[in-house]
Tab-separated table of C-alpha atoms in Angstrom:
chain	number	residue	atom	x	y	z
G	18	ALA	CA	-45.589	35.836	40.270
G	19	ALA	CA	-43.289	38.414	38.679
G	20	GLY	CA	-44.545	39.607	35.315
G	21	LEU	CA	-48.211	38.867	35.994
G	22	PRO	CA	-50.771	41.701	36.111
G	23	ASP	CA	-51.987	42.669	39.591
G	24	ASP	CA	-55.496	41.352	39.037
G	25	ALA	CA	-54.372	37.989	37.606
G	26	ALA	CA	-54.939	34.814	39.558
G	27	LEU	CA	-51.783	32.884	40.421
G	28	PRO	CA	-51.638	29.627	38.443
G	29	GLU	CA	-51.448	26.436	40.420
G	30	ASN	CA	-48.142	25.363	38.938
G	31	LEU	CA	-45.067	27.582	39.166
G	32	LEU	CA	-43.963	26.256	35.786
G	33	GLN	CA	-47.047	27.800	34.218
G	34	VAL	CA	-46.013	31.170	35.639
G	35	LEU	CA	-42.494	30.910	34.229
G	36	VAL	CA	-43.751	29.756	30.849
G	37	ARG	CA	-46.225	32.624	30.621
G	38	VAL	CA	-43.610	35.232	31.564
G	39	LEU	CA	-41.074	33.768	29.128
G	40	HIS	CA	-43.705	33.513	26.386
G	41	ASP	CA	-44.716	37.174	26.746
G	42	ALA	CA	-41.083	38.307	26.920
G	43	LEU	CA	-40.226	36.321	23.787
G	44	LEU	CA	-43.083	37.861	21.818
G	45	GLU	CA	-42.145	41.341	23.022
G	46	CYS	CA	-38.539	40.876	21.889
G	47	ALA	CA	-39.523	39.356	18.546
G	48	CYS	CA	-42.360	41.799	17.805
G	49	PRO	CA	-41.597	45.024	19.708
G	50	GLN	CA	-43.865	47.168	17.524
G	51	GLY	CA	-46.824	44.826	17.600
G	52	GLY	CA	-45.779	43.052	14.409
G	53	ARG	CA	-46.249	39.389	13.658
G	54	PHE	CA	-44.069	36.498	12.599
G	55	ASP	CA	-45.328	33.286	11.033
G	56	TYR	CA	-42.790	31.292	13.045
G	57	ILE	CA	-40.514	31.965	16.009
G	58	LEU	CA	-37.775	29.332	16.371
G	59	VAL	CA	-36.278	28.724	19.815
G	60	ASP	CA	-32.999	26.788	19.926
G	61	SER	CA	-33.123	25.138	23.334
G	62	ARG	CA	-30.174	23.658	25.193
G	63	ALA	CA	-29.586	19.964	24.772
G	64	GLY	CA	-30.425	17.539	27.561
G	65	LEU	CA	-32.189	18.204	30.840
G	66	ALA	CA	-31.845	21.885	31.706
G	67	ASP	CA	-34.038	24.593	33.207
G	68	VAL	CA	-34.430	26.524	29.947
G	69	GLY	CA	-34.931	23.302	28.020
G	70	GLY	CA	-37.652	22.232	30.428
G	71	LEU	CA	-39.515	25.490	29.905
G	72	CYS	CA	-39.223	25.215	26.131
G	73	VAL	CA	-40.375	21.627	25.753
G	74	ARG	CA	-43.068	21.577	28.429
G	75	GLY	CA	-45.022	24.749	27.823
G	76	LEU	CA	-43.471	27.410	25.633
G	77	ALA	CA	-43.528	25.805	22.194
G	78	ASP	CA	-46.578	25.065	20.085
G	79	HIS	CA	-44.614	22.361	18.251
G	80	LEU	CA	-41.471	20.501	19.314
G	81	VAL	CA	-38.666	19.349	17.037
G	82	VAL	CA	-36.526	16.868	18.961
G	83	LEU	CA	-33.108	16.142	17.455
G	84	SER	CA	-31.069	13.102	18.401
G	85	GLY	CA	-27.904	11.392	17.281
G	86	LEU	CA	-27.845	7.710	16.429
G	87	ASN	CA	-25.456	6.446	19.092
G	88	GLN	CA	-26.854	4.715	22.155
G	89	GLN	CA	-26.098	7.535	24.601
G	90	ASN	CA	-27.971	10.059	22.462
G	91	LEU	CA	-30.958	7.780	22.032
G	92	GLU	CA	-31.250	6.988	25.735
G	93	GLY	CA	-30.950	10.668	26.670
G	94	THR	CA	-33.569	11.649	24.114
G	95	ARG	CA	-35.899	8.941	25.389
G	96	LEU	CA	-35.490	10.307	28.926
G	97	VAL	CA	-36.454	13.803	27.758
G	98	MET	CA	-39.442	12.539	25.756
G	99	ASP	CA	-40.672	10.516	28.727
G	100	ARG	CA	-40.885	13.733	30.735
G	101	LEU	CA	-43.062	15.488	28.176
G	102	PRO	CA	-46.713	16.006	29.095
G	103	GLU	CA	-48.994	13.533	27.366
G	104	SER	CA	-50.565	16.340	25.328
G	105	ARG	CA	-47.185	17.105	23.712
G	106	ARG	CA	-46.354	13.566	22.612
G	107	THR	CA	-48.865	13.540	19.778
G	108	ARG	CA	-47.794	13.479	16.119
G	109	GLU	CA	-49.376	16.908	15.670
G	110	ARG	CA	-47.099	18.525	18.283
G	111	LEU	CA	-43.879	16.489	18.150
G	112	THR	CA	-41.426	15.811	15.317
G	113	VAL	CA	-38.344	13.638	15.861
G	114	VAL	CA	-35.291	14.225	13.649
G	115	LEU	CA	-32.142	12.076	13.625
G	116	SER	CA	-28.909	13.927	12.886
G	117	PRO	CA	-26.183	13.728	11.752
G	118	VAL	CA	-26.808	10.750	9.493
G	119	PRO	CA	-23.734	9.624	7.483
G	120	GLU	CA	-23.781	8.778	3.802
G	121	GLY	CA	-21.718	5.607	4.274
G	122	GLU	CA	-21.702	2.628	6.682
G	123	LEU	CA	-25.040	1.537	5.245
G	124	ASP	CA	-25.327	-1.764	7.128
G	125	LEU	CA	-24.606	-0.149	10.479
G	126	LEU	CA	-26.800	2.812	9.546
G	127	ASP	CA	-29.828	0.578	8.927
G	128	GLU	CA	-29.228	-1.113	12.279
G	129	ARG	CA	-28.998	2.199	14.156
G	130	LEU	CA	-32.077	3.623	12.429
G	131	SER	CA	-34.092	0.572	13.473
G	132	ARG	CA	-32.688	0.834	16.978
G	133	ALA	CA	-33.615	4.527	17.154
G	134	LYS	CA	-37.179	3.783	16.123
G	135	ALA	CA	-37.453	1.141	18.848
G	136	VAL	CA	-35.801	3.136	21.654
G	137	LEU	CA	-37.795	6.294	20.916
G	138	ARG	CA	-40.991	4.239	20.458
G	139	LEU	CA	-41.848	5.745	17.097
G	140	ASP	CA	-44.657	4.292	15.020
G	141	LYS	CA	-43.197	5.714	11.796
G	142	ASN	CA	-39.716	6.352	10.451
G	143	PRO	CA	-38.349	9.668	11.754
G	144	LEU	CA	-36.971	12.422	9.574
G	145	VAL	CA	-33.208	12.581	9.121
G	146	LEU	CA	-30.590	15.231	8.390
G	147	HIS	CA	-27.586	13.861	6.522
G	148	TYR	CA	-24.054	14.959	7.310
G	149	HIS	CA	-22.208	17.032	4.716
G	150	PRO	CA	-18.378	17.295	4.910
G	151	ARG	CA	-18.493	21.023	4.185
G	152	LEU	CA	-20.036	21.608	7.606
G	153	ALA	CA	-16.743	20.572	9.218
G	154	LEU	CA	-14.695	23.057	7.181
G	155	ILE	CA	-16.414	26.462	7.253
G	156	GLU	CA	-19.094	28.336	9.174
G	157	ASP	CA	-20.977	29.652	6.140
G	158	PRO	CA	-24.743	29.032	6.221
G	159	PHE	CA	-25.816	26.138	4.044
G	160	VAL	CA	-28.157	28.284	1.947
G	161	ARG	CA	-26.388	29.003	-1.339
G	162	ARG	CA	-27.894	27.939	-4.655
G	163	ILE	CA	-25.248	25.250	-5.153
G	164	HIS	CA	-26.389	23.626	-1.914
G	165	GLU	CA	-29.882	22.990	-3.300
G	166	ARG	CA	-28.651	19.813	-5.007
G	167	THR	CA	-27.316	18.231	-1.829
G	168	GLN	CA	-29.039	15.531	0.205
G	169	LEU	CA	-28.971	17.802	3.244
G	170	ALA	CA	-30.961	20.511	1.438
G	171	GLN	CA	-33.608	17.944	0.530
G	172	ASP	CA	-33.705	16.798	4.157
G	173	TYR	CA	-34.351	20.342	5.338
G	174	GLN	CA	-37.065	20.762	2.725
G	175	ARG	CA	-38.819	17.649	4.029
G	176	LEU	CA	-38.569	18.971	7.577
G	177	CYS	CA	-39.997	22.328	6.485
G	178	SER	CA	-42.892	20.611	4.703
G	179	ARG	CA	-43.596	18.453	7.758
G	180	LEU	CA	-43.772	21.489	10.046
G	181	GLN	CA	-46.038	23.328	7.621
G	182	GLU	CA	-48.293	20.285	7.484
G	183	ARG	CA	-48.405	19.888	11.260
G	184	THR	CA	-49.109	23.600	11.809
G	185	ARG	CA	-51.659	23.635	8.966
G	186	ASP	CA	-49.659	26.260	7.126
G	187	THR	CA	-49.764	24.604	3.714
G	188	VAL	CA	-51.000	26.353	0.577
G	189	ALA	CA	-54.136	24.197	0.625
G	190	ALA	CA	-54.841	25.121	4.249
G	191	ARG	CA	-54.398	28.831	3.560
G	192	PHE	CA	-56.680	28.681	0.537
G	193	GLY	CA	-59.201	26.778	2.626
G	194	ALA	CA	-59.180	29.490	5.269
G	195	VAL	CA	-59.692	32.163	2.594
G	196	LEU	CA	-62.472	30.251	0.841
G	197	GLN	CA	-64.348	29.226	3.983
G	198	PRO	CA	-66.380	32.476	4.268
G	199	ILE	CA	-67.082	32.358	0.516
G	200	ASN	CA	-68.259	28.752	0.705
G	201	GLY	CA	-70.477	29.678	3.647
G	202	ALA	CA	-72.038	32.520	1.689
G	203	LEU	CA	-72.599	30.276	-1.345
G	204	THR	CA	-74.250	27.638	0.852
G	205	ALA	CA	-76.588	30.221	2.339
G	206	TRP	CA	-77.397	31.528	-1.147
G	207	SER	CA	-78.111	27.997	-2.378
G	208	ILE	CA	-80.533	27.417	0.494
G	209	VAL	CA	-82.361	30.663	-0.225
G	210	SER	CA	-82.422	29.955	-3.961
G	211	ALA	CA	-83.785	26.463	-3.400
G	212	ALA	CA	-86.661	27.740	-1.235
G	213	PRO	CA	-89.002	28.613	-4.193
G	214	VAL	CA	-88.288	25.215	-5.769
G	215	ALA	CA	-89.086	23.426	-2.524
G	216	SER	CA	-92.283	25.468	-2.186
G	217	ALA	CA	-93.353	24.578	-5.724
G	218	LEU	CA	-92.753	20.897	-5.108
G	219	ALA	CA	-94.722	20.999	-1.868
G	220	HIS	CA	-97.650	22.874	-3.457
G	221	PRO	CA	-97.888	21.865	-7.133
G	222	GLY	CA	-100.022	23.981	-9.326
G	223	PRO	CA	-99.814	26.814	-11.820
G	224	PRO	CA	-97.328	29.607	-11.213
G	225	PRO	CA	-98.832	32.410	-9.158
G	226	HIS	CA	-98.773	34.940	-12.020
G	227	SER	CA	-99.833	32.568	-14.812
G	228	PRO	CA	-103.480	32.303	-15.854
G	229	ALA	CA	-105.056	28.940	-15.043
G	230	ARG	CA	-106.201	26.910	-17.999
């Protein structure tokens, strides 16, 4: 129970203890002065590993599972996904990405994409990240302005949009959160404003300050 306060009850599952300690340590390292990040990305080890188990089973709010298209990758990814708790297999908490996806070999590519969808038991086509030859030549980040026109940049943009949608971090969602108190106040005002009208309809007659004819 290392890392838990003295008055805390010991969770039933040891994994919950490790996840809580790792979660608190991660936040402390990322935000040492009490700051806040919109996202904290954790690059877990591939396959079945202790750290990977902690990341995919309890630490992350949303999982991005990457897999290659060959049979060994697909079977290994399926094994990992089968070990996920049921609550983490939902579309809201899990995104599957296939990478690297080549630009050529189109017939074989279509076959492997269909096979991936079947092996991973996906109800919709997964996202993909295409391979770019430049990645094999240099270590520079793929973030320069010239890269914006590549297929890979568009793939990353789709992945970013998907994560924003799943975490409800879109512009529409943020505006909705800002406008919610305003809409509530307007609704309350409308109810109050409608009260005299409702009273007049329920008790027809001359206005209270108008002389009766």
